[in-house]
Coordinates of C-alpha atoms in Angstrom, one line a residue:
M1 CA -94.1 -139.3 -106.8
T2 CA -92.2 -139.1 -110.1
Y3 CA -93.9 -141.2 -112.8
K4 CA -92.3 -142.8 -115.8
V5 CA -94.6 -142.9 -118.9
R6 CA -94.8 -145.9 -121.2
L7 CA -97.0 -145.8 -124.2
S8 CA -98.6 -149.1 -125.4
E9 CA -101.5 -150.3 -127.4
A10 CA -103.4 -150.6 -124.1
G11 CA -103.0 -146.9 -123.4
M12 CA -100.7 -144.7 -121.3
H13 CA -98.9 -146.5 -118.5
L14 CA -97.6 -144.5 -115.5
F15 CA -95.1 -146.2 -113.2
D16 CA -93.4 -145.0 -110.0
R17 CA -90.3 -147.2 -109.3
V18 CA -90.0 -146.3 -105.7
S19 CA -93.5 -147.2 -104.6
G20 CA -94.1 -149.7 -107.3
L21 CA -97.4 -148.0 -108.2
N22 CA -98.7 -148.7 -111.7
I23 CA -101.5 -146.7 -113.3
L24 CA -102.9 -147.6 -116.8
L25 CA -104.9 -144.9 -118.5
D26 CA -106.6 -147.2 -121.0
E27 CA -108.9 -144.4 -122.3
V28 CA -105.8 -142.8 -123.9
K29 CA -105.5 -143.9 -127.6
V30 CA -101.8 -144.2 -128.5
P31 CA -100.9 -143.8 -132.2
A32 CA -99.0 -146.9 -133.5
E33 CA -95.9 -144.8 -134.3
Q34 CA -95.7 -143.7 -130.6
V35 CA -96.0 -147.2 -129.0
S36 CA -92.9 -147.9 -126.9
R37 CA -90.6 -150.3 -128.7
A38 CA -88.8 -151.8 -125.7
P39 CA -90.3 -154.6 -123.6
R40 CA -91.9 -153.4 -120.4
Y41 CA -89.4 -155.5 -118.4
L42 CA -86.1 -157.0 -119.2
S43 CA -84.4 -159.8 -117.2
V44 CA -80.7 -160.2 -117.4
A45 CA -78.6 -163.2 -116.4
L46 CA -75.4 -161.3 -115.3
T47 CA -73.5 -164.6 -114.8
N48 CA -74.0 -168.3 -115.0
T49 CA -72.0 -168.7 -111.7
C50 CA -73.8 -170.2 -108.8
E51 CA -72.4 -172.2 -105.9
L52 CA -75.7 -174.1 -105.4
R53 CA -76.4 -177.3 -107.4
C54 CA -80.2 -177.5 -107.5
A55 CA -81.2 -180.4 -109.7
Y56 CA -84.1 -178.6 -111.2
C57 CA -82.2 -175.4 -112.2
Y58 CA -82.7 -174.4 -115.8
A59 CA -79.8 -171.9 -116.0
P60 CA -76.9 -172.8 -118.3
K61 CA -73.9 -174.3 -116.5
H62 CA -71.1 -173.1 -118.9
A63 CA -69.0 -170.2 -117.6
A64 CA -70.2 -166.8 -118.8
V65 CA -70.4 -163.3 -117.4
L66 CA -71.6 -160.0 -118.9
D67 CA -69.5 -156.9 -119.1
T68 CA -70.7 -154.1 -116.9
G69 CA -70.3 -151.4 -119.6
R70 CA -72.4 -153.3 -122.0
V71 CA -75.2 -153.8 -119.5
V72 CA -75.2 -150.1 -118.6
A73 CA -75.3 -149.1 -122.3
W74 CA -78.2 -151.5 -122.8
A75 CA -80.1 -150.0 -119.8
A76 CA -79.7 -146.5 -121.2
E77 CA -81.1 -147.6 -124.6
L78 CA -84.0 -149.4 -123.0
D79 CA -84.8 -146.5 -120.7
G80 CA -85.2 -144.2 -123.7
A81 CA -87.4 -146.7 -125.5
G82 CA -89.9 -147.1 -122.8
C83 CA -88.7 -150.0 -120.6
L84 CA -89.9 -149.7 -117.0
G85 CA -87.6 -152.2 -115.2
I86 CA -84.5 -154.3 -115.5
G87 CA -84.1 -157.4 -113.3
F88 CA -80.8 -159.2 -112.6
G89 CA -80.6 -162.9 -112.2
G90 CA -78.2 -165.7 -113.3
G91 CA -76.8 -167.9 -112.0
E92 CA -76.5 -165.9 -108.9
P93 CA -76.3 -162.1 -109.7
T94 CA -74.5 -161.2 -106.5
A95 CA -71.7 -163.4 -107.7
H96 CA -71.0 -160.9 -110.5
P97 CA -67.8 -159.0 -109.5
R98 CA -69.5 -155.5 -110.0
F99 CA -73.1 -156.3 -109.1
A100 CA -73.6 -153.5 -106.5
Q101 CA -71.9 -150.9 -108.7
L102 CA -73.9 -151.9 -111.7
C103 CA -77.2 -151.5 -109.8
A104 CA -76.1 -148.1 -108.5
Q105 CA -75.1 -146.9 -111.9
I106 CA -78.3 -147.9 -113.6
A107 CA -80.5 -146.5 -110.8
A108 CA -78.7 -143.2 -111.0
A109 CA -78.6 -143.0 -114.8
T110 CA -82.1 -144.2 -115.8
S111 CA -85.7 -143.9 -114.6
M112 CA -86.1 -147.7 -114.6
A113 CA -86.7 -149.9 -111.6
V114 CA -83.7 -152.0 -110.7
T115 CA -84.5 -155.5 -109.3
F116 CA -82.8 -158.8 -108.7
T117 CA -83.4 -162.4 -107.7
T118 CA -81.0 -164.1 -105.3
H119 CA -80.6 -167.2 -103.2
G120 CA -79.5 -164.9 -100.4
H121 CA -76.4 -166.7 -99.3
R122 CA -73.9 -164.0 -100.5
L123 CA -75.8 -161.2 -98.9
T124 CA -74.0 -159.3 -96.1
P125 CA -74.8 -156.1 -94.2
Q126 CA -72.1 -154.3 -96.2
L127 CA -73.7 -155.3 -99.5
A128 CA -77.1 -154.3 -98.2
D129 CA -75.8 -150.9 -97.3
I130 CA -74.5 -150.4 -100.9
L131 CA -77.7 -151.6 -102.5
R132 CA -80.0 -149.4 -100.4
G133 CA -81.3 -146.7 -102.7
A134 CA -80.0 -148.5 -105.8
V135 CA -82.5 -151.4 -105.8
H136 CA -86.2 -151.0 -105.9
F137 CA -87.4 -154.6 -105.4
S138 CA -85.8 -158.0 -104.9
R139 CA -86.8 -161.6 -104.8
L140 CA -85.5 -164.3 -102.5
S141 CA -85.6 -167.9 -103.9
V142 CA -86.9 -170.3 -101.2
D143 CA -87.7 -173.8 -102.3
G144 CA -89.3 -175.5 -99.4
V145 CA -88.9 -174.8 -95.7
G146 CA -86.7 -176.2 -93.0
A147 CA -85.4 -179.7 -93.8
T148 CA -86.8 -179.7 -97.4
Y149 CA -84.9 -176.5 -98.2
E150 CA -81.7 -177.8 -96.7
R151 CA -82.0 -181.1 -98.6
L152 CA -82.6 -179.4 -102.0
R153 CA -80.2 -176.5 -101.6
R154 CA -77.6 -177.9 -99.1
R155 CA -77.5 -174.7 -97.1
P156 CA -78.9 -173.9 -93.7
F157 CA -82.5 -172.6 -93.6
A158 CA -81.5 -170.2 -90.8
A159 CA -79.4 -168.4 -93.4
V160 CA -82.5 -167.7 -95.4
L161 CA -84.1 -166.0 -92.5
A162 CA -81.1 -163.7 -92.2
A163 CA -81.2 -163.0 -96.0
A164 CA -84.8 -162.1 -95.8
A165 CA -84.1 -159.6 -93.1
L166 CA -81.3 -158.0 -95.1
L167 CA -83.5 -157.7 -98.2
R168 CA -86.3 -156.2 -96.3
S169 CA -83.9 -153.5 -95.1
V170 CA -83.0 -152.6 -98.7
A171 CA -86.3 -152.4 -100.4
P172 CA -89.7 -154.3 -100.7
F173 CA -89.1 -157.9 -101.6
G174 CA -90.9 -161.1 -102.7
V175 CA -90.3 -164.8 -102.3
N176 CA -90.0 -167.2 -105.2
V177 CA -90.6 -170.9 -105.0
V178 CA -90.1 -173.6 -107.6
V179 CA -93.1 -175.8 -107.4
N180 CA -92.4 -179.5 -107.9
A181 CA -92.9 -182.8 -106.1
D182 CA -90.6 -181.7 -103.2
T183 CA -92.3 -178.3 -102.5
I184 CA -96.0 -178.8 -103.5
G185 CA -96.9 -180.0 -100.0
E186 CA -95.3 -177.0 -98.3
L187 CA -97.1 -174.1 -100.0
D188 CA -99.0 -173.2 -96.9
Q189 CA -95.7 -173.1 -94.9
L190 CA -94.0 -171.1 -97.7
A191 CA -96.8 -168.5 -97.7
E192 CA -96.6 -168.3 -93.9
F193 CA -92.8 -167.8 -94.2
A194 CA -93.2 -165.1 -96.8
A195 CA -95.8 -163.2 -94.6
D196 CA -93.7 -163.5 -91.4
A197 CA -90.6 -162.4 -93.2
G198 CA -92.3 -159.2 -94.4
A199 CA -92.5 -160.2 -98.1
S200 CA -95.1 -158.5 -100.3
E201 CA -95.5 -161.4 -102.8
L202 CA -95.1 -165.1 -103.2
L203 CA -94.2 -166.0 -106.8
L204 CA -95.0 -169.6 -107.9
L205 CA -92.7 -171.0 -110.5
P206 CA -93.9 -174.4 -111.8
E207 CA -90.8 -176.5 -112.4
Q208 CA -89.7 -176.4 -116.1
P209 CA -88.2 -179.3 -117.9
T210 CA -84.4 -179.4 -118.1
A211 CA -81.8 -181.9 -119.2
A212 CA -82.0 -183.4 -115.7
T213 CA -85.7 -183.1 -114.9
S214 CA -89.0 -183.5 -116.6
G215 CA -90.7 -180.5 -115.0
I216 CA -93.8 -180.4 -112.8
S217 CA -96.0 -183.5 -113.1
D218 CA -99.6 -183.3 -114.2
R219 CA -100.6 -184.5 -110.8
D220 CA -98.6 -181.8 -109.0
A221 CA -99.8 -179.2 -111.4
E222 CA -103.4 -180.1 -110.5
R223 CA -102.5 -179.8 -106.8
L224 CA -101.0 -176.4 -107.5
V225 CA -104.1 -175.2 -109.2
R226 CA -106.3 -176.4 -106.4
W227 CA -104.1 -174.7 -103.8
V228 CA -104.2 -171.4 -105.6
Q229 CA -108.0 -171.6 -105.9
T230 CA -108.6 -172.4 -102.2
A231 CA -105.6 -170.8 -100.3
R232 CA -106.0 -167.6 -98.4
P233 CA -102.4 -166.4 -97.9
Q234 CA -101.6 -163.1 -96.3
V235 CA -99.3 -162.2 -99.2
R236 CA -100.1 -161.5 -102.8
L237 CA -99.8 -164.5 -105.1
A238 CA -98.2 -164.4 -108.6
I239 CA -97.4 -167.2 -111.1
S240 CA -94.9 -167.4 -113.9
R241 CA -95.9 -167.8 -117.5
S242 CA -95.7 -171.6 -117.6
G243 CA -98.9 -172.8 -119.1
L244 CA -100.8 -173.0 -115.8
E245 CA -101.7 -169.3 -115.4
G246 CA -104.7 -169.9 -117.6
S247 CA -106.0 -172.4 -115.0
V248 CA -105.8 -170.2 -112.0
P249 CA -107.7 -166.9 -111.2
A250 CA -104.8 -164.7 -112.5
V251 CA -105.1 -161.1 -113.5
E252 CA -103.0 -159.8 -116.4
T253 CA -100.7 -156.9 -115.6
I254 CA -101.7 -155.2 -118.9
P255 CA -104.9 -156.6 -120.5
G256 CA -104.1 -158.1 -123.9
E257 CA -100.4 -157.4 -123.6
Q258 CA -98.3 -159.6 -126.0
P259 CA -95.5 -161.6 -124.4
L260 CA -92.7 -159.7 -126.2
D261 CA -94.2 -156.4 -125.1
A262 CA -94.2 -157.6 -121.5
H263 CA -90.8 -159.2 -121.2
M264 CA -87.6 -160.2 -122.9
H265 CA -84.5 -161.9 -121.4
V266 CA -80.7 -161.5 -122.0
D267 CA -78.6 -164.5 -121.2
A268 CA -75.0 -164.3 -119.7
T269 CA -73.5 -164.6 -123.2
G270 CA -75.4 -161.5 -124.5
V271 CA -78.1 -163.2 -126.5
L272 CA -81.6 -161.7 -126.3
R273 CA -84.3 -164.3 -125.9
P274 CA -88.1 -164.2 -125.6
H275 CA -87.8 -165.6 -122.1
A276 CA -85.3 -167.4 -119.9
Y277 CA -86.5 -170.9 -121.0
A278 CA -86.2 -170.1 -124.7
S279 CA -83.7 -172.2 -126.7
V280 CA -83.1 -169.6 -129.5
G281 CA -82.5 -165.9 -129.5
T282 CA -80.8 -163.0 -131.2
P283 CA -77.2 -162.0 -130.3
I284 CA -76.8 -158.4 -129.2
E285 CA -74.2 -156.7 -131.4
D286 CA -73.8 -152.9 -131.0
F287 CA -77.3 -151.9 -129.8
I288 CA -79.8 -153.9 -127.8
M289 CA -82.8 -152.2 -129.5
D290 CA -81.6 -153.6 -132.9
A291 CA -81.8 -157.1 -131.3
V292 CA -85.3 -156.2 -129.9
Q293 CA -86.5 -155.4 -133.3
A294 CA -84.9 -158.5 -134.8
L295 CA -86.6 -160.7 -132.1
R296 CA -89.9 -159.1 -132.8
E297 CA -89.6 -159.7 -136.6
A298 CA -88.6 -163.3 -136.0
A299 CA -91.7 -164.0 -133.8

């Protein structure tokens, strides 16, 4: 294995992007001036384009797409400043005209893990062949099973099964689910789907408020907490930072890690934000690390 080293206030973090293995040497005391300045993980909305029209989607709907050269330059900066992974989303990242080439460039030029989240309906065997070796992990968005999925996403559920098989042929993958009134009753079936499809993780995303929706209800949030506390799925469970992680038996990736040390997000217009739901951020001008510093100072 070839480990990348990240230095943080918690100690020395060793990461292997191929296996996904993380080792934290918390007995190592890192001087403040040596602490990695970049976030541990950066998510990037490559484009706002998406052919699906999910009512609960929080992604902006105005047209925007990031330039490949800018993203590659950002990745090089982040790599040198201690970032461990870059994850592409949107919109739908596979709708970006140079998505596959971008993944390959960054995988070859940096030591970061390259990941992406997809609805899966643009995946083809040809695209999978290009991504193999250039992507280290992916996530498949699956909101409900069978008829529920088809009602919400207006696409055949059979296509999701095919997408899962393609992703599994590329690299390890996980399944995402937006948890709301429509999907809260199907978490057992979703966990079973994830396990049967060969996924390593089921990521729970409590629905966030948007202009069109009010987010997960208190009642459904309570049902979600009870399910997490009592379910015994065959895949690892994870939950997004949404206010509910404190109510479930979750383990922090890095104990005591501050949100901006863990993650930042770039939207499809090139604005660096604390996370994808944030309404304000810092435009990236010449260098992304300048924007990282400005975002930290504004916090």
